Coordinates of C-alpha atoms and ligand atoms in Angstrom, one line a residue:
X616 CA 131.9 119.8 49.5
X617 CA 135.0 119.8 47.8
X618 CA 135.3 122.3 44.6
X619 CA 138.1 121.4 43.7
X620 CA 137.1 117.4 43.5
X621 CA 134.1 118.5 41.0
X622 CA 136.8 120.5 39.0
X623 CA 138.7 117.4 38.1
X624 CA 135.7 114.9 37.8
X625 CA 134.5 117.7 35.1
X626 CA 137.8 118.2 33.6
X627 CA 138.1 114.3 32.9
X628 CA 134.5 114.6 31.1
X629 CA 135.5 117.0 29.3
X630 CA 138.4 115.3 28.0
X631 CA 136.5 112.5 26.4
X632 CA 133.5 114.3 25.6
X633 CA 133.9 117.9 24.4
X634 CA 130.4 119.2 23.2
X635 CA 128.4 121.1 25.2
X636 CA 125.6 119.2 27.7
X637 CA 122.3 120.4 28.1
X638 CA 120.9 118.2 30.4
X639 CA 121.7 115.5 32.9
X640 CA 119.4 112.7 33.7
X641 CA 119.8 110.0 36.3
X642 CA 118.3 107.0 35.4
X643 CA 116.7 104.9 38.7
X644 CA 116.5 101.4 39.2
X645 CA 114.9 99.8 36.3
X646 CA 115.2 102.5 33.9
X647 CA 118.7 101.9 32.6
X648 CA 117.5 101.2 29.2
X649 CA 117.1 105.0 28.6
X650 CA 121.0 104.8 27.9
X651 CA 120.5 102.9 25.0
X652 CA 118.7 105.9 23.3
X653 CA 121.9 107.7 23.1
X654 CA 123.7 108.4 20.0
X655 CA 127.9 108.4 19.5
X656 CA 127.7 107.6 22.9
X657 CA 130.7 107.7 24.6
X658 CA 130.7 105.7 27.8
X659 CA 132.7 106.1 31.1
X660 CA 132.5 103.2 33.8
X661 CA 132.6 105.6 37.1
X662 CA 135.5 104.1 38.8
X663 CA 137.2 105.7 35.6
X664 CA 136.0 109.0 36.7
X665 CA 138.3 111.1 39.5
X666 CA 136.1 111.3 42.8
X667 CA 133.2 109.0 41.3
X668 CA 132.3 106.2 43.9
X669 CA 131.6 103.0 42.1
X670 CA 127.9 101.8 42.1
X671 CA 126.6 98.4 44.2
X672 CA 123.1 97.9 43.2
X673 CA 121.8 95.4 41.2
X674 CA 119.6 97.3 38.3
X675 CA 122.6 100.2 38.3
X676 CA 125.4 99.6 35.8
X677 CA 127.7 102.2 37.0
X678 CA 128.7 104.5 34.1
X679 CA 128.3 107.7 32.5
X680 CA 127.0 107.9 28.8
X681 CA 127.5 111.3 26.8
X682 CA 126.1 111.6 23.7
X683 CA 123.2 112.6 21.5
X684 CA 119.0 112.0 21.9
X685 CA 117.4 113.7 19.0
X686 CA 120.3 115.6 18.6
X687 CA 121.0 117.3 21.7
X688 CA 123.9 116.6 24.0
X689 CA 123.1 115.1 27.2
X690 CA 125.0 112.9 30.1
X691 CA 123.5 110.0 31.4
X692 CA 124.3 108.6 34.9
X693 CA 122.9 104.7 34.3
X694 CA 123.4 103.8 38.3
X695 CA 123.5 106.7 40.9
X696 CA 124.9 106.5 44.6
X697 CA 122.5 105.8 47.3
X698 CA 123.1 106.7 51.1
X699 CA 121.8 103.5 52.5
X700 CA 124.8 101.6 49.7
X701 CA 127.2 103.5 52.5
X702 CA 128.7 106.8 51.0
X703 CA 128.5 109.7 52.7
X704 CA 125.8 112.1 51.3
X705 CA 128.6 114.3 49.6
X706 CA 129.5 110.7 47.6
X707 CA 126.2 110.4 46.8
X708 CA 125.1 114.5 45.1
X709 CA 128.8 114.1 43.8
X710 CA 128.0 113.7 40.0
X711 CA 125.5 116.4 40.4
X712 CA 128.2 118.9 40.9
X713 CA 130.8 117.8 38.6
X714 CA 128.0 118.3 36.3
X715 CA 127.0 121.8 37.3
X716 CA 131.0 122.5 36.8
X717 CA 130.4 121.4 33.1
X718 CA 128.3 124.0 32.7
X719 CA 125.3 121.7 32.8
X720 CA 121.9 123.7 33.6
X721 CA 119.1 121.2 33.5
X722 CA 119.0 117.8 35.6
X723 CA 116.1 115.0 34.9
X724 CA 116.3 112.5 38.1
X725 CA 114.5 109.8 37.4
X726 CA 113.6 106.7 40.1
X727 CA 111.6 103.7 41.0
X728 CA 109.1 104.7 43.8
X729 CA 106.3 102.5 45.9
X730 CA 102.9 104.0 45.7
X731 CA 100.7 105.4 48.7
X732 CA 98.2 106.6 46.5
X733 CA 95.6 104.4 45.1
X734 CA 94.9 106.6 42.3
X735 CA 98.7 106.1 40.8
X736 CA 98.9 102.4 40.1
X737 CA 102.1 100.0 39.5
X738 CA 103.3 101.2 36.2
X739 CA 102.2 104.7 35.6
X740 CA 104.4 107.9 35.9
X741 CA 104.7 109.9 38.6
X742 CA 106.1 113.6 38.0
X743 CA 107.1 114.8 41.3
X744 CA 105.6 117.8 42.0
X745 CA 107.3 118.4 45.3
X746 CA 108.9 116.4 47.6
X747 CA 109.6 116.1 51.5
X748 CA 112.8 115.2 52.9
X749 CA 112.5 112.3 55.5
X750 CA 115.9 110.5 54.9
X751 CA 117.5 112.5 57.9
X752 CA 120.3 114.2 56.1
X753 CA 121.0 117.0 53.9
X754 CA 123.7 117.7 51.4
X755 CA 124.6 120.7 51.9
X756 CA 125.5 120.1 55.8
X757 CA 129.4 121.4 56.2
X758 CA 130.8 124.3 55.4
X759 CA 129.4 126.0 52.7
X760 CA 131.5 126.8 49.7
X761 CA 129.5 129.3 48.1
X762 CA 131.5 129.0 44.4
X763 CA 128.2 126.1 44.4
X764 CA 125.8 128.2 45.9
X765 CA 124.4 129.9 49.2
X766 CA 124.5 128.5 52.4
X767 CA 120.7 128.9 52.9
X768 CA 119.3 128.1 49.7
X769 CA 115.5 128.6 48.7
X770 CA 114.0 125.5 47.5
X771 CA 110.2 126.9 47.4
X772 CA 110.3 125.7 43.1
X773 CA 113.2 123.1 43.5
X774 CA 111.0 121.2 40.7
X775 CA 110.7 124.2 37.9
X776 CA 107.4 124.6 37.3
X777 CA 107.9 125.4 33.8
X778 CA 109.3 122.6 32.8
X779 CA 106.7 120.6 35.0
X780 CA 104.8 122.0 32.6
X781 CA 106.4 120.7 29.4
X782 CA 106.8 117.0 30.9
X783 CA 102.7 117.5 31.7
X784 CA 101.8 118.3 27.8
X785 CA 104.4 115.8 26.2
X786 CA 103.0 112.9 28.4
X787 CA 99.3 114.0 27.5
X788 CA 100.4 114.3 23.4
X789 CA 101.5 110.9 24.2
X790 CA 98.9 109.2 25.2
X791 CA 96.5 110.9 22.8
X792 CA 98.8 109.8 19.5
X793 CA 99.3 106.4 21.1
X794 CA 95.3 106.1 21.3
X795 CA 94.8 107.7 17.8
X796 CA 97.1 105.3 16.5
X797 CA 95.3 102.1 18.1
X798 CA 92.4 103.9 17.0
X799 CA 93.3 103.8 13.0
X800 CA 94.5 100.4 13.2
X801 CA 91.3 98.8 14.9
X802 CA 89.2 101.6 13.4
X803 CA 87.5 101.2 17.2
X804 CA 87.0 104.6 19.2
X805 CA 89.9 104.0 22.1
X806 CA 90.1 105.3 25.9
X807 CA 93.1 107.7 26.1
X808 CA 95.2 106.0 28.7
X809 CA 96.6 108.9 30.6
X810 CA 99.6 107.4 32.2
X811 CA 101.5 110.5 34.1
X812 CA 100.3 111.3 37.4
X813 CA 101.7 114.3 39.5
X814 CA 102.7 113.9 43.2
X815 CA 104.5 114.5 46.1
X816 CA 107.5 112.1 46.6
X817 CA 108.8 111.3 49.9
X818 CA 112.4 110.0 50.1
X819 CA 113.3 107.8 52.8
X820 CA 116.9 106.2 53.9
X821 CA 116.0 102.4 53.1
X822 CA 117.0 100.0 52.5
X823 CA 114.3 98.1 54.2
X824 CA 110.8 99.2 52.7
X825 CA 108.5 100.4 54.9
X826 CA 106.5 99.3 57.7
X827 CA 102.2 99.3 56.9
X828 CA 102.3 101.9 59.8
X829 CA 105.2 104.1 58.3
X830 CA 103.1 104.1 54.6
X831 CA 99.9 104.9 56.7
X832 CA 101.3 107.9 58.7
X833 CA 103.7 108.9 55.5
X834 CA 99.8 109.2 53.6
X835 CA 98.9 111.5 55.9
X836 CA 101.4 113.7 55.6
X837 CA 100.6 114.3 52.0
X838 CA 103.2 111.5 50.4
X839 CA 101.7 110.0 47.0
X840 CA 105.1 107.9 46.2
X841 CA 108.0 106.8 48.1
X842 CA 111.7 105.8 47.8
X843 CA 115.3 105.5 48.0
X844 CA 116.7 108.6 46.1
X845 CA 116.2 111.7 44.3
X846 CA 116.2 114.1 47.7
X847 CA 119.4 114.8 48.4
X848 CA 120.5 115.1 44.4
X849 CA 117.8 117.3 43.6
X850 CA 118.3 119.5 46.8
X851 CA 122.2 119.9 45.7
X852 CA 121.0 121.0 41.5
X853 CA 119.0 123.5 43.5
X854 CA 122.0 124.6 45.7
X855 CA 124.2 125.0 42.6
X856 CA 121.4 127.1 40.7
X857 CA 120.0 124.1 38.1
X858 CA 116.8 123.0 37.0
X859 CA 115.5 120.0 38.0
X860 CA 113.0 117.6 36.8
X861 CA 111.9 114.3 39.0
X862 CA 109.8 111.5 37.2
X863 CA 108.6 108.4 39.0
X864 CA 107.9 105.4 37.8
X865 CA 105.6 103.5 40.3
X866 CA 106.9 99.6 40.6
X867 CA 104.4 99.0 43.2
X868 CA 102.2 99.6 45.6
X869 CA 103.9 100.6 49.0
X870 CA 103.7 98.3 52.1
X871 CA 100.1 97.6 53.2
X872 CA 98.1 99.6 50.3
X873 CA 97.8 96.2 48.9
X874 CA 98.8 92.9 50.2
X875 CA 101.7 91.9 48.3
X876 CA 104.8 91.8 49.5
X877 CA 107.4 94.3 48.0
X878 CA 110.5 92.6 46.4
X879 CA 113.6 94.5 44.5
X880 CA 112.8 91.8 41.4
X881 CA 109.4 93.4 41.2
X882 CA 110.6 97.0 41.0
X883 CA 113.3 95.9 38.4
X884 CA 109.9 94.4 36.2
X885 CA 107.9 97.2 36.6
X886 CA 111.1 99.6 35.4
X887 CA 111.3 96.7 32.3
X888 CA 107.7 97.1 31.0
X889 CA 106.9 100.6 31.0
X890 CA 110.1 101.0 29.4
X891 CA 108.9 101.9 26.1
X892 CA 106.9 104.8 27.2
X893 CA 109.5 105.8 29.5
X894 CA 112.2 106.4 27.5
X895 CA 109.9 108.0 24.9
X896 CA 108.7 110.7 27.6
X897 CA 112.5 111.4 28.3
X898 CA 113.6 111.6 24.5
X899 CA 110.2 114.3 23.9
X900 CA 111.1 116.7 27.3
X901 CA 114.9 116.2 26.2
X902 CA 114.0 117.7 23.0
X903 CA 112.3 120.4 24.7
X904 CA 114.7 121.7 27.3
X905 CA 117.5 121.3 25.6
X906 CA 117.5 124.3 23.5
Ligands
LIG855 N1 109.4 101.7 49.2 C1 110.8 102.2 49.2 N2 111.4 102.2 47.7 C2 110.7 101.8 47.3 C3 109.9 101.2 46.9 C4 109.1 101.1 47.5 O1 107.8 100.6 47.7 N3 109.5 100.8 45.6 C5 110.6 101.2 45.1 N4 111.4 101.9 45.3

């Protein structure tokens, strides 16, 4: 847990972008399009940033995009590091620590996830209420550096409750506005499509998808959606005192929940289909938390 390395990375980023960054956004598989929303963008490939690793997964661009969305300065991680790629867990959470040294107080984690809950269909979004870390690893393992945070950080409210309210309200408004627009266009009563669910994300190591038996077990444990990222970054962010939002894009039903088999292309395709909704929600949430 090398504080000095995080300082070097932060100083490099600061040398390219001097504005105060209000929030960092980590874009999951197939969700990279939000980076196109960033205005006056300064783009830094990961390989240029000291101590950053490279992204190896298809659908993860591997670059940091700094700029403004709705006039608010943000840092967008277009592509993240997964433990299954072979990185040490410290490398996976390194950007979070660099962001903290930069003074970033808010972190929005997004991911692609498989649904275990039949009420959470493909193409819906899930606000992460809480998580279950079943990766078998913790990013805080090893000697603790007090400059980052305490040895035994509390995780009672790992995903900030007041921010959860904001995401829920913005999603509700978006759904209602969309229905009202359609009503005005068609002159017909429209039902509101509330696309946001709220649930428990279970983090697994991957990269193989789960077996149906594992999915049944995880359902019994209280999982609504599962994936291969997010939990380590959320823990590291809470350790350094950042406030965290987690949003999953439900890209597929988990193994055995439907008869379909799962493939990465489907995950990417669903991400592309919900991109417009996802981008608008992120834009609105950034505007609310980035004051
Ligand atoms: N399982 C694990 N991770 C995932 C899935 C899944 O079904 N879909 C997208 N990421």
